[in-house]
PDB file of C-alpha atoms in Angstrom:
ATOM      1  CA  MET A   1       0.000   0.000   0.000  1.00 94.00           C
ATOM      2  CA  VAL A   2       1.226   3.479  -0.861  1.00 97.00           C
ATOM      3  CA  ARG A   3      -0.233   6.792   0.291  1.00 98.00           C
ATOM      4  CA  LEU A   4      -0.362   9.650  -2.226  1.00 98.00           C
ATOM      5  CA  LEU A   5      -0.966  13.374  -1.816  1.00 98.00           C
ATOM      6  CA  GLY A   6      -2.537  15.331  -4.675  1.00 98.00           C
ATOM      7  CA  ILE A   7      -2.352  19.128  -4.679  1.00 98.00           C
ATOM      8  CA  ASP A   8      -4.292  21.642  -6.782  1.00 97.00           C
ATOM      9  CA  PRO A   9      -2.413  24.868  -6.017  1.00 97.00           C
ATOM     10  CA  GLY A  10      -3.953  28.307  -5.777  1.00 95.00           C
ATOM     11  CA  LEU A  11      -3.190  31.388  -3.747  1.00 95.00           C
ATOM     12  CA  ARG A  12      -6.811  31.842  -2.613  1.00 96.00           C
ATOM     13  CA  PHE A  13      -7.723  28.127  -2.370  1.00 97.00           C
ATOM     14  CA  THR A  14      -5.303  25.201  -2.510  1.00 97.00           C
ATOM     15  CA  GLY A  15      -7.032  21.844  -2.746  1.00 98.00           C
ATOM     16  CA  TRP A  16      -5.440  18.721  -1.326  1.00 98.00           C
ATOM     17  CA  GLY A  17      -6.402  15.072  -1.300  1.00 98.00           C
ATOM     18  CA  ILE A  18      -4.897  11.899   0.132  1.00 98.00           C
ATOM     19  CA  ILE A  19      -5.536   8.441  -1.293  1.00 98.00           C
ATOM     20  CA  ASP A  20      -4.187   4.990  -0.519  1.00 98.00           C
ATOM     21  CA  VAL A  21      -3.271   2.768  -3.441  1.00 97.00           C
ATOM     22  CA  GLU A  22      -2.966  -0.998  -3.233  1.00 95.00           C
ATOM     23  CA  GLY A  23      -2.570  -2.693  -6.598  1.00 90.00           C
ATOM     24  CA  ASN A  24      -5.351  -1.222  -8.714  1.00 89.00           C
ATOM     25  CA  ARG A  25      -7.501  -0.314  -5.698  1.00 95.00           C
ATOM     26  CA  LEU A  26      -7.895   3.306  -4.690  1.00 97.00           C
ATOM     27  CA  LYS A  27      -9.149   4.347  -1.262  1.00 97.00           C
ATOM     28  CA  HIS A  28     -10.008   7.879  -0.173  1.00 98.00           C
ATOM     29  CA  VAL A  29      -8.304   8.920   3.054  1.00 98.00           C
ATOM     30  CA  GLU A  30      -8.994  12.632   3.441  1.00 98.00           C
ATOM     31  CA  ASN A  31      -9.301  15.854   1.448  1.00 98.00           C
ATOM     32  CA  GLY A  32      -9.733  19.539   2.018  1.00 98.00           C
ATOM     33  CA  VAL A  33      -8.931  23.079   1.028  1.00 98.00           C
ATOM     34  CA  ILE A  34      -6.420  25.514   2.457  1.00 98.00           C
ATOM     35  CA  ALA A  35      -7.933  28.993   2.210  1.00 98.00           C
ATOM     36  CA  THR A  36      -5.937  32.175   2.559  1.00 98.00           C
ATOM     37  CA  ASN A  37      -7.178  35.662   3.296  1.00 97.00           C
ATOM     38  CA  SER A  38      -6.902  37.883   0.224  1.00 95.00           C
ATOM     39  CA  ALA A  39      -6.445  40.889   2.535  1.00 98.00           C
ATOM     40  CA  ASP A  40      -3.139  39.432   3.785  1.00 98.00           C
ATOM     41  CA  SER A  41       0.155  40.027   2.011  1.00 97.00           C
ATOM     42  CA  VAL A  42       1.373  37.452  -0.498  1.00 96.00           C
ATOM     43  CA  PRO A  43       4.221  36.309   1.797  1.00 97.00           C
ATOM     44  CA  GLU A  44       1.760  35.787   4.677  1.00 98.00           C
ATOM     45  CA  ARG A  45      -0.555  33.789   2.398  1.00 98.00           C
ATOM     46  CA  LEU A  46       2.332  31.638   1.153  1.00 98.00           C
ATOM     47  CA  LYS A  47       3.310  30.948   4.756  1.00 98.00           C
ATOM     48  CA  VAL A  48      -0.251  29.782   5.471  1.00 98.00           C
ATOM     49  CA  LEU A  49       0.003  27.370   2.509  1.00 98.00           C
ATOM     50  CA  HIS A  50       3.412  26.148   3.658  1.00 98.00           C
ATOM     51  CA  ASP A  51       2.411  25.628   7.293  1.00 98.00           C
ATOM     52  CA  ASN A  52      -0.846  23.839   6.455  1.00 98.00           C
ATOM     53  CA  LEU A  53       0.730  21.546   3.861  1.00 98.00           C
ATOM     54  CA  MET A  54       3.421  20.616   6.412  1.00 98.00           C
ATOM     55  CA  ILE A  55       0.725  19.778   8.967  1.00 98.00           C
ATOM     56  CA  ILE A  56      -1.135  17.616   6.428  1.00 98.00           C
ATOM     57  CA  ILE A  57       2.050  15.752   5.461  1.00 98.00           C
ATOM     58  CA  ASP A  58       3.095  15.248   9.092  1.00 98.00           C
ATOM     59  CA  ARG A  59      -0.366  14.049  10.146  1.00 98.00           C
ATOM     60  CA  LEU A  60      -1.285  11.825   7.189  1.00 98.00           C
ATOM     61  CA  ALA A  61       2.196  10.622   6.134  1.00 98.00           C
ATOM     62  CA  PRO A  62       1.975  10.355   2.331  1.00 98.00           C
ATOM     63  CA  VAL A  63       5.061   8.916   0.623  1.00 98.00           C
ATOM     64  CA  GLU A  64       4.644  10.620  -2.753  1.00 98.00           C
ATOM     65  CA  ALA A  65       3.006  13.824  -3.957  1.00 98.00           C
ATOM     66  CA  ALA A  66       1.633  15.103  -7.248  1.00 98.00           C
ATOM     67  CA  VAL A  67       0.975  18.734  -8.138  1.00 98.00           C
ATOM     68  CA  GLU A  68      -1.121  20.108 -10.977  1.00 96.00           C
ATOM     69  CA  GLU A  69       0.819  22.281 -13.391  1.00 92.00           C
ATOM     70  CA  THR A  70      -0.092  25.937 -13.789  1.00 78.00           C
ATOM     71  CA  TYR A  71      -1.831  27.228 -16.877  1.00 73.00           C
ATOM     72  CA  VAL A  72      -1.119  30.719 -18.141  1.00 68.00           C
ATOM     73  CA  ASN A  73      -4.040  33.101 -18.520  1.00 73.00           C
ATOM     74  CA  ARG A  74      -4.366  36.660 -19.773  1.00 78.00           C
ATOM     75  CA  ASN A  75      -3.882  38.224 -16.354  1.00 82.00           C
ATOM     76  CA  GLY A  76      -0.123  38.156 -15.812  1.00 83.00           C
ATOM     77  CA  ALA A  77      -0.330  39.183 -12.148  1.00 84.00           C
ATOM     78  CA  ALA A  78      -2.791  36.374 -11.370  1.00 83.00           C
ATOM     79  CA  THR A  79      -0.623  33.848 -13.211  1.00 86.00           C
ATOM     80  CA  LEU A  80       2.428  34.983 -11.251  1.00 89.00           C
ATOM     81  CA  LYS A  81       0.592  34.638  -7.913  1.00 87.00           C
ATOM     82  CA  LEU A  82      -0.589  31.159  -8.914  1.00 89.00           C
ATOM     83  CA  GLY A  83       3.044  30.360  -9.688  1.00 92.00           C
ATOM     84  CA  TYR A  84       4.030  31.394  -6.173  1.00 95.00           C
ATOM     85  CA  ALA A  85       1.443  29.030  -4.686  1.00 96.00           C
ATOM     86  CA  ARG A  86       2.569  26.265  -7.014  1.00 96.00           C
ATOM     87  CA  GLY A  87       6.161  26.801  -5.881  1.00 97.00           C
ATOM     88  CA  VAL A  88       5.121  26.252  -2.272  1.00 98.00           C
ATOM     89  CA  ALA A  89       3.083  23.183  -3.302  1.00 98.00           C
ATOM     90  CA  LEU A  90       6.183  21.703  -4.979  1.00 98.00           C
ATOM     91  CA  LEU A  91       8.628  22.710  -2.254  1.00 98.00           C
ATOM     92  CA  VAL A  92       6.820  21.530   0.880  1.00 98.00           C
ATOM     93  CA  PRO A  93       6.553  17.832  -0.081  1.00 98.00           C
ATOM     94  CA  ALA A  94      10.132  17.907  -1.385  1.00 98.00           C
ATOM     95  CA  LEU A  95      11.336  19.358   1.942  1.00 98.00           C
ATOM     96  CA  ALA A  96       9.466  16.531   3.700  1.00 98.00           C
ATOM     97  CA  GLY A  97      11.391  13.969   1.621  1.00 98.00           C
ATOM     98  CA  LEU A  98       8.559  12.991  -0.723  1.00 98.00           C
ATOM     99  CA  SER A  99       9.086  12.475  -4.431  1.00 97.00           C
ATOM    100  CA  VAL A 100       6.988  15.015  -6.322  1.00 98.00           C
ATOM    101  CA  ALA A 101       5.408  14.521  -9.745  1.00 98.00           C
ATOM    102  CA  GLU A 102       3.764  17.179 -11.902  1.00 97.00           C
ATOM    103  CA  TYR A 103       0.794  16.737 -14.247  1.00 97.00           C
ATOM    104  CA  GLY A 104      -0.931  19.131 -16.583  1.00 94.00           C
ATOM    105  CA  ALA A 105      -4.698  19.590 -16.404  1.00 92.00           C
ATOM    106  CA  LEU A 106      -5.138  17.769 -19.731  1.00 93.00           C
ATOM    107  CA  SER A 107      -3.247  14.734 -18.439  1.00 95.00           C
ATOM    108  CA  VAL A 108      -5.264  14.708 -15.194  1.00 96.00           C
ATOM    109  CA  LYS A 109      -8.584  14.909 -17.074  1.00 95.00           C
ATOM    110  CA  LYS A 110      -7.570  12.155 -19.512  1.00 94.00           C
ATOM    111  CA  SER A 111      -6.427   9.925 -16.687  1.00 93.00           C
ATOM    112  CA  VAL A 112      -9.556  10.363 -14.562  1.00 95.00           C
ATOM    113  CA  VAL A 113     -12.347  10.979 -17.091  1.00 94.00           C
ATOM    114  CA  GLY A 114     -10.881   9.613 -20.309  1.00 91.00           C
ATOM    115  CA  THR A 115     -10.926  12.881 -22.220  1.00 86.00           C
ATOM    116  CA  GLY A 116      -8.868  16.035 -21.881  1.00 87.00           C
ATOM    117  CA  SER A 117     -11.876  18.211 -22.633  1.00 87.00           C
ATOM    118  CA  ALA A 118     -13.777  17.180 -19.476  1.00 91.00           C
ATOM    119  CA  ASP A 119     -15.253  19.962 -17.363  1.00 90.00           C
ATOM    120  CA  LYS A 120     -14.990  20.287 -13.570  1.00 88.00           C
ATOM    121  CA  ASP A 121     -18.356  18.600 -12.992  1.00 91.00           C
ATOM    122  CA  GLN A 122     -17.281  15.547 -15.023  1.00 94.00           C
ATOM    123  CA  VAL A 123     -13.999  15.334 -13.124  1.00 93.00           C
ATOM    124  CA  GLU A 124     -15.799  15.530  -9.776  1.00 94.00           C
ATOM    125  CA  MET A 125     -18.321  12.881 -10.857  1.00 95.00           C
ATOM    126  CA  MET A 126     -15.513  10.481 -11.812  1.00 96.00           C
ATOM    127  CA  VAL A 127     -13.627  11.201  -8.590  1.00 97.00           C
ATOM    128  CA  ARG A 128     -16.807  10.250  -6.698  1.00 95.00           C
ATOM    129  CA  ARG A 129     -17.127   7.086  -8.788  1.00 96.00           C
ATOM    130  CA  LEU A 130     -13.485   6.070  -8.347  1.00 96.00           C
ATOM    131  CA  LEU A 131     -13.498   6.871  -4.616  1.00 97.00           C
ATOM    132  CA  PRO A 132     -16.912   5.677  -3.369  1.00 92.00           C
ATOM    133  CA  GLY A 133     -18.257   7.552  -0.367  1.00 91.00           C
ATOM    134  CA  VAL A 134     -15.948  10.526  -0.818  1.00 95.00           C
ATOM    135  CA  SER A 135     -17.277  13.899   0.259  1.00 94.00           C
ATOM    136  CA  VAL A 136     -15.636  17.026  -1.156  1.00 92.00           C
ATOM    137  CA  MET A 137     -16.459  20.553  -0.056  1.00 85.00           C
ATOM    138  CA  ARG A 138     -14.991  22.437  -3.033  1.00 93.00           C
ATOM    139  CA  ALA A 139     -13.946  21.707  -6.597  1.00 93.00           C
ATOM    140  CA  ASP A 140     -10.343  22.452  -5.534  1.00 95.00           C
ATOM    141  CA  ALA A 141     -10.354  19.370  -3.276  1.00 97.00           C
ATOM    142  CA  SER A 142     -11.932  17.258  -6.014  1.00 96.00           C
ATOM    143  CA  ASP A 143      -9.272  18.455  -8.445  1.00 96.00           C
ATOM    144  CA  ALA A 144      -6.548  17.549  -5.942  1.00 98.00           C
ATOM    145  CA  LEU A 145      -7.973  14.040  -5.583  1.00 98.00           C
ATOM    146  CA  ALA A 146      -8.014  13.810  -9.387  1.00 97.00           C
ATOM    147  CA  VAL A 147      -4.310  14.731  -9.428  1.00 98.00           C
ATOM    148  CA  ALA A 148      -3.616  11.965  -6.886  1.00 98.00           C
ATOM    149  CA  ILE A 149      -5.628   9.465  -8.984  1.00 97.00           C
ATOM    150  CA  CYS A 150      -3.722  10.544 -12.108  1.00 97.00           C
ATOM    151  CA  HIS A 151      -0.447   9.936 -10.282  1.00 97.00           C
ATOM    152  CA  ALA A 152      -1.637   6.516  -9.116  1.00 97.00           C
ATOM    153  CA  HIS A 153      -2.424   5.550 -12.714  1.00 94.00           C
ATOM    154  CA  HIS A 154       0.885   6.875 -14.051  1.00 91.00           C
ATOM    155  CA  ARG A 155       2.969   5.168 -11.376  1.00 88.00           C
ATOM    156  CA  ALA A 156       1.163   1.858 -12.005  1.00 68.00           C
ATOM    157  CA  SER A 157       1.877   2.140 -15.734  1.00 60.00           C
ATOM    158  CA  ALA A 158       5.529   2.954 -15.027  1.00 58.00           C
ATOM    159  CA  ARG A 159       5.817  -0.102 -12.752  1.00 61.00           C
ATOM    160  CA  HIS A 160       4.312  -2.331 -15.471  1.00 51.00           C
ATOM    161  CA  ILE A 161       6.706  -0.952 -18.070  1.00 59.00           C
ATOM    162  CA  ALA A 162       9.693  -1.388 -15.752  1.00 60.00           C
ATOM    163  CA  ALA A 163       8.635  -4.981 -15.067  1.00 62.00           C
ATOM    164  CA  GLY A 164       8.187  -5.700 -18.780  1.00 65.00           C
ATOM    165  CA  VAL A 165       4.447  -6.300 -18.413  1.00 57.00           C
ATOM    166  CA  ARG A 166       2.544  -5.769 -21.622  1.00 62.00           C
ATOM    167  CA  MET A 167      -0.447  -3.439 -21.252  1.00 53.00           C
ATOM    168  CA  ALA A 168      -3.660  -4.226 -23.155  1.00 54.00           C
TER     169      ALA A 168
END
């Protein structure tokens, strides 16, 4: 059994989700959202992300992490702030000794839903189907669980390839 942490970074809301993987079985452990106060300075908000991610890692003990890659939008300042949050999301698990993988939104959607053009509702529906009984409070947490599921699928494929197992 391996425990994975998925992170959907954002400066306002950072979603996180923990799953256990045993063979091809996925089990939901916990998920949530780290919210920061937009009235606080960027450094204060990044510290909130850092401190809360450290608490989650210390408490739930994942062994690997996966972070969704940032997309660039028209608002350069917003993209830069998202990049700051993503930097914290990459750094904290690395500081805790976890290996960290990165996946683009298209890859996550393809892995979880089967198509890269899936919308947030479709992703959340498939997360609920793949992790029966899961309760998510925000789309950010659902997205983070989707990142963890994507990582579980990719690491299983990599293990099969390394072992010389032919995939159907």
